[in-house]
mmCIF file with all atom_site columns, C-alpha atoms in Angstrom:
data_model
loop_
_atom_site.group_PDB
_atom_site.id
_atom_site.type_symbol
_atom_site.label_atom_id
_atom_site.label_alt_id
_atom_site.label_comp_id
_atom_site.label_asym_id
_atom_site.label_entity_id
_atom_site.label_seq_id
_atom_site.pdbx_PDB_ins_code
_atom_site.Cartn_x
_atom_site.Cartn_y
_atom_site.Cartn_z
_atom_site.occupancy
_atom_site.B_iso_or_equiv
_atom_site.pdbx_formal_charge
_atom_site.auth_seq_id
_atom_site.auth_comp_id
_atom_site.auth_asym_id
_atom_site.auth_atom_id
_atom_site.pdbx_PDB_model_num
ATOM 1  C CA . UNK A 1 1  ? 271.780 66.031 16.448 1.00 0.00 ? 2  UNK A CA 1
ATOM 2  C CA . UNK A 1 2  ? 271.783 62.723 14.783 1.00 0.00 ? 3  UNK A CA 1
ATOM 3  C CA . UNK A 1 3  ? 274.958 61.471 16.716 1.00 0.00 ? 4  UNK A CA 1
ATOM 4  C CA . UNK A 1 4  ? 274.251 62.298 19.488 1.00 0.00 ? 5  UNK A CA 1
ATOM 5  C CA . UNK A 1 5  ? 270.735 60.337 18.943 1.00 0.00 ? 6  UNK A CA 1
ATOM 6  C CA . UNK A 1 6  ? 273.261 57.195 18.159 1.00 0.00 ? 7  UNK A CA 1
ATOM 7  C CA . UNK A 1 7  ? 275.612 57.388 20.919 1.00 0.00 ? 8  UNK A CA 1
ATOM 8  C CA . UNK A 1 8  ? 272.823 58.038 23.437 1.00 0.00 ? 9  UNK A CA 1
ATOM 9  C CA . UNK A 1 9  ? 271.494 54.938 22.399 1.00 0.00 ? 10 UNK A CA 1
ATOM 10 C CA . UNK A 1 10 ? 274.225 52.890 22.024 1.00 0.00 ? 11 UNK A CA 1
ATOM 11 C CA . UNK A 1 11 ? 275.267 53.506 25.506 1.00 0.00 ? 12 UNK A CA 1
ATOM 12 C CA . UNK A 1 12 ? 271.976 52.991 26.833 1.00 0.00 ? 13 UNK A CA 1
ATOM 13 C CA . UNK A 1 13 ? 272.170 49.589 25.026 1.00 0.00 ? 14 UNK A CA 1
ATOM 14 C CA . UNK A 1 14 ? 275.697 49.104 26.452 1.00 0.00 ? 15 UNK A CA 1
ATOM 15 C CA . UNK A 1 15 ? 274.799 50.117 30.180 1.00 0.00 ? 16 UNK A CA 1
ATOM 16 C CA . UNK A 1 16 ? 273.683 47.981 32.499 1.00 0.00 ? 17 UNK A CA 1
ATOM 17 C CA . UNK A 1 17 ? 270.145 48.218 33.917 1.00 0.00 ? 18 UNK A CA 1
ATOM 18 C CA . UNK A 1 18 ? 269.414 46.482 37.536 1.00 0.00 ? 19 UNK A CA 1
ATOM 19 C CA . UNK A 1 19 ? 266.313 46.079 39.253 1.00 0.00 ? 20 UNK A CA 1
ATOM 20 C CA . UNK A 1 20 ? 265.306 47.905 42.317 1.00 0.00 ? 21 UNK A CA 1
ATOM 21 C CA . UNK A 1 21 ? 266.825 45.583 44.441 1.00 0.00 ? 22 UNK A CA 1
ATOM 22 C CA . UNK A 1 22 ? 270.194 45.041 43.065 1.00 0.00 ? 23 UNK A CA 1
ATOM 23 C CA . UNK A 1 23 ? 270.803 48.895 42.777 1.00 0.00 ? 24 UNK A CA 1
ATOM 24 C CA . UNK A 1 24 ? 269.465 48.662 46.595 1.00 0.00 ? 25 UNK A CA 1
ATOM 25 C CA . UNK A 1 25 ? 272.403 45.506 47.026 1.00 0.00 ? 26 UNK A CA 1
ATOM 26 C CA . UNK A 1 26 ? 274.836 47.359 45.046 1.00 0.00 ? 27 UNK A CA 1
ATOM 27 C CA . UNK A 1 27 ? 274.761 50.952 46.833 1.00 0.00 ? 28 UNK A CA 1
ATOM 28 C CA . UNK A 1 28 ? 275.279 49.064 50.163 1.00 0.00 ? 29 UNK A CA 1
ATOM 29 C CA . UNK A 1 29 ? 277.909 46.596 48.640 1.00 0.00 ? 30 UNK A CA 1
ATOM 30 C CA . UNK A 1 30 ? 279.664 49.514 47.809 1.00 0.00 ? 31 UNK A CA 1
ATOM 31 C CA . UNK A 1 31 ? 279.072 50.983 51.080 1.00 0.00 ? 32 UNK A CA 1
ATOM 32 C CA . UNK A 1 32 ? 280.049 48.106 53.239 1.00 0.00 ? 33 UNK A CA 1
ATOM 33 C CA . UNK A 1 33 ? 281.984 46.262 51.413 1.00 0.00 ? 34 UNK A CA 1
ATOM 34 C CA . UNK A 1 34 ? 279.803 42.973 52.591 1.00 0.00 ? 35 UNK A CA 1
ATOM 35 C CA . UNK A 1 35 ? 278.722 41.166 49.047 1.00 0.00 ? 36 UNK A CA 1
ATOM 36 C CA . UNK A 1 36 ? 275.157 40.027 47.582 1.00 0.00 ? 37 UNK A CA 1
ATOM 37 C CA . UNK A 1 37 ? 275.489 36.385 48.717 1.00 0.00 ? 38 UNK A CA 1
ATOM 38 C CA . UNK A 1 38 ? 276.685 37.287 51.776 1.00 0.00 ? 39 UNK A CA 1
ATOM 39 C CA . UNK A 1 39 ? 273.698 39.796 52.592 1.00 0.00 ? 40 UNK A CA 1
ATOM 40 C CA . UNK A 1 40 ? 271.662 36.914 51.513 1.00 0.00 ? 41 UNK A CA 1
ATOM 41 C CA . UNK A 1 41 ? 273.577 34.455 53.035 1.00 0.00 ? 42 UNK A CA 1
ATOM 42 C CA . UNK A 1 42 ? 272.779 32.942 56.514 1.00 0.00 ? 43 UNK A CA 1
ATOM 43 C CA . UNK A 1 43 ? 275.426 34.472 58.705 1.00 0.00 ? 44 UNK A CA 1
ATOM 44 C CA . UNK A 1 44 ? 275.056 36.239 61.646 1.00 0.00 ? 45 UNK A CA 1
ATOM 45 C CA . UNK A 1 45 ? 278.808 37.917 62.215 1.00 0.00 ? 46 UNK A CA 1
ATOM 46 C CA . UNK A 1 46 ? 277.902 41.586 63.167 1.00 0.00 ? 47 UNK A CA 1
ATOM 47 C CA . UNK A 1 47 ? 279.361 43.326 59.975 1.00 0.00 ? 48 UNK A CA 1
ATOM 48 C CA . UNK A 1 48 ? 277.176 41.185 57.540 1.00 0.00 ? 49 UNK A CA 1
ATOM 49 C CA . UNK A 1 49 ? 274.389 41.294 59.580 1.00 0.00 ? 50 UNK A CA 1
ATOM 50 C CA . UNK A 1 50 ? 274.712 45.118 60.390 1.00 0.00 ? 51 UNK A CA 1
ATOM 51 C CA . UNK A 1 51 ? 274.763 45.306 55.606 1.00 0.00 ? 52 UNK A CA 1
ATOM 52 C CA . UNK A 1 52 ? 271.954 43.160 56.082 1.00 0.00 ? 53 UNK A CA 1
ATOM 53 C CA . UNK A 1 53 ? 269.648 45.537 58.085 1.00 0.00 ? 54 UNK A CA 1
ATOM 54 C CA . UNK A 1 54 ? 270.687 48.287 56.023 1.00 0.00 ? 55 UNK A CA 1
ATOM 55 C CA . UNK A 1 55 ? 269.661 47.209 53.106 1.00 0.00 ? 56 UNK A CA 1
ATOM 56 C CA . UNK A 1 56 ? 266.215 45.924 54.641 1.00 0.00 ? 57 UNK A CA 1
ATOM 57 C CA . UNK A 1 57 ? 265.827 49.925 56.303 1.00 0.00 ? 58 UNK A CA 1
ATOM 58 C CA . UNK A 1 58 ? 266.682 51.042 52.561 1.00 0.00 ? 59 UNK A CA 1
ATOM 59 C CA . UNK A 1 59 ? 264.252 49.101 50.734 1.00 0.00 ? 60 UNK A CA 1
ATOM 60 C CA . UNK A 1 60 ? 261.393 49.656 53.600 1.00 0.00 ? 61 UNK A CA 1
ATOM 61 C CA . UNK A 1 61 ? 261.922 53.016 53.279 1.00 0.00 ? 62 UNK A CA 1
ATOM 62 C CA . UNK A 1 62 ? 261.463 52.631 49.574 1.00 0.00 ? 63 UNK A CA 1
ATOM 63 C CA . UNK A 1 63 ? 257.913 51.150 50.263 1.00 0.00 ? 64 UNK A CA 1
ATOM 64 C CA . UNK A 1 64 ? 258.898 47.492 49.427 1.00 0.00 ? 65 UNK A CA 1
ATOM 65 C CA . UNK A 1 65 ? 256.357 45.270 52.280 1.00 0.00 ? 66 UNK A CA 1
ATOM 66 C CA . UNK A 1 66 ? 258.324 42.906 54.618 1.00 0.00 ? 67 UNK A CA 1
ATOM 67 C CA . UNK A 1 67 ? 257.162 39.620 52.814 1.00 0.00 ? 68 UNK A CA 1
ATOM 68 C CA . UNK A 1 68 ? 258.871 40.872 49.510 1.00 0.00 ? 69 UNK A CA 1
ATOM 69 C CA . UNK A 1 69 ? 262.044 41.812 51.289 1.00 0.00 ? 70 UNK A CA 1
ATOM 70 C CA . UNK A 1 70 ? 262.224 38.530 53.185 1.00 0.00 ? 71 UNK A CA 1
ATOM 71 C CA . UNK A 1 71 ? 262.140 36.906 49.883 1.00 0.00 ? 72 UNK A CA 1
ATOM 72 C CA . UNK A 1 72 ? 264.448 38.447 48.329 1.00 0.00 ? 73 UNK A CA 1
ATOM 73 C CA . UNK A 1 73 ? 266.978 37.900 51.487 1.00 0.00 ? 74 UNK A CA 1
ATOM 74 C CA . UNK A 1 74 ? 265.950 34.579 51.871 1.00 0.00 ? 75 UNK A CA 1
ATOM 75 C CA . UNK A 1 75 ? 263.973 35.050 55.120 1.00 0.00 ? 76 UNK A CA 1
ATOM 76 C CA . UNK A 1 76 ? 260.360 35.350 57.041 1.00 0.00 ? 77 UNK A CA 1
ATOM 77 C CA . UNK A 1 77 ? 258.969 38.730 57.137 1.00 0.00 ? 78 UNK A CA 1
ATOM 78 C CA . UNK A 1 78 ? 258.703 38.458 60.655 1.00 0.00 ? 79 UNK A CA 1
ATOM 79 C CA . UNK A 1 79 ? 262.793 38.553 60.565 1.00 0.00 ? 80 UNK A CA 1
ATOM 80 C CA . UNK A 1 80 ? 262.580 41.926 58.991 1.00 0.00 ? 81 UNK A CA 1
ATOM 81 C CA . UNK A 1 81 ? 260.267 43.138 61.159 1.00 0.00 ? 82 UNK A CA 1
ATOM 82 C CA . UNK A 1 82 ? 262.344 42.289 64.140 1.00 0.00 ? 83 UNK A CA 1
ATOM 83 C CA . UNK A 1 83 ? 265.574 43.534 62.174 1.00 0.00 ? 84 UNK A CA 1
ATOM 84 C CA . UNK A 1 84 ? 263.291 47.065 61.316 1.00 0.00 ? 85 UNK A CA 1
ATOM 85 C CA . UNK A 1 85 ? 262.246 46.890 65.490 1.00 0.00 ? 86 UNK A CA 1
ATOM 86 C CA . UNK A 1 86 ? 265.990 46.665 66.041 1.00 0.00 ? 87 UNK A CA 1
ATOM 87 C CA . UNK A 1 87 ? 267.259 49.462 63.935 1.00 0.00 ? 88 UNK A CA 1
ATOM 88 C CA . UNK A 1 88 ? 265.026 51.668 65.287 1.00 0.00 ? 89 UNK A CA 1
ATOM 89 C CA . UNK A 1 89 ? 265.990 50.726 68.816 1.00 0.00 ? 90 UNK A CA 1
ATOM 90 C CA . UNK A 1 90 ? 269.649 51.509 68.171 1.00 0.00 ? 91 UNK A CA 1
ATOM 91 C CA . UNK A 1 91 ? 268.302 54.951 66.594 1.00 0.00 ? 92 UNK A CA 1
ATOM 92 C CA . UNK A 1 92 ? 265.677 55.604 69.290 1.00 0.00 ? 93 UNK A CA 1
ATOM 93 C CA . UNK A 1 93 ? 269.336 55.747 72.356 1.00 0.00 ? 94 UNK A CA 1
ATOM 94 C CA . UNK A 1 94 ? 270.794 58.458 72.907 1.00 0.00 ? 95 UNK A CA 1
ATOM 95 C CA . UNK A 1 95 ? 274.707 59.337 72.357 1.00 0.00 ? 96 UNK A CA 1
#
């Protein structure tokens, strides 16, 4: 029982622990392919910005309010309201 105690802990010392929003960044990094500073970043080419609005519909629907997910992409909170308005535009047509 006692080893097991130690290697839990040493890898929980060795593992790396991220904040809400860079496990949010990371899962759509992964996802997308479209990196941190470019989700942060000021482009507007259609597969950064469609990363972009993902991660803002992922962390909205995690309860985060739109002036602390503009910060954290670098933008007004009335951008992510119009990037929320969007995405649920696109949803709201039918196939």
């Amino acid at each position: 029982m006692a080893l097991s105690h130690k290697l839990y802990a040493a890898a929980a010392k060795n593992a790396r622990t991220y904040t809400p929003w860079q496990q949010a960044v990371k899962s759509i990094e992964r996802a997308t392919g479209v990196s941190c500073a470019e989700i942060q970043g000021p482009s507007r080419k259609a597969h950064i910005v469609a990363a972009r609005w993902q991660v803002i519909a992922l962390l909205r629907a995690r309860g985060w309010s739109l002036p602390k997910i503009g910060k954290e992409l670098n933008r007004d909170h009335t951008t992510i309201l119009y990037a929320l308005r969007q995405i649920a535009a696109v949803e709201a047509r039918p196939q």
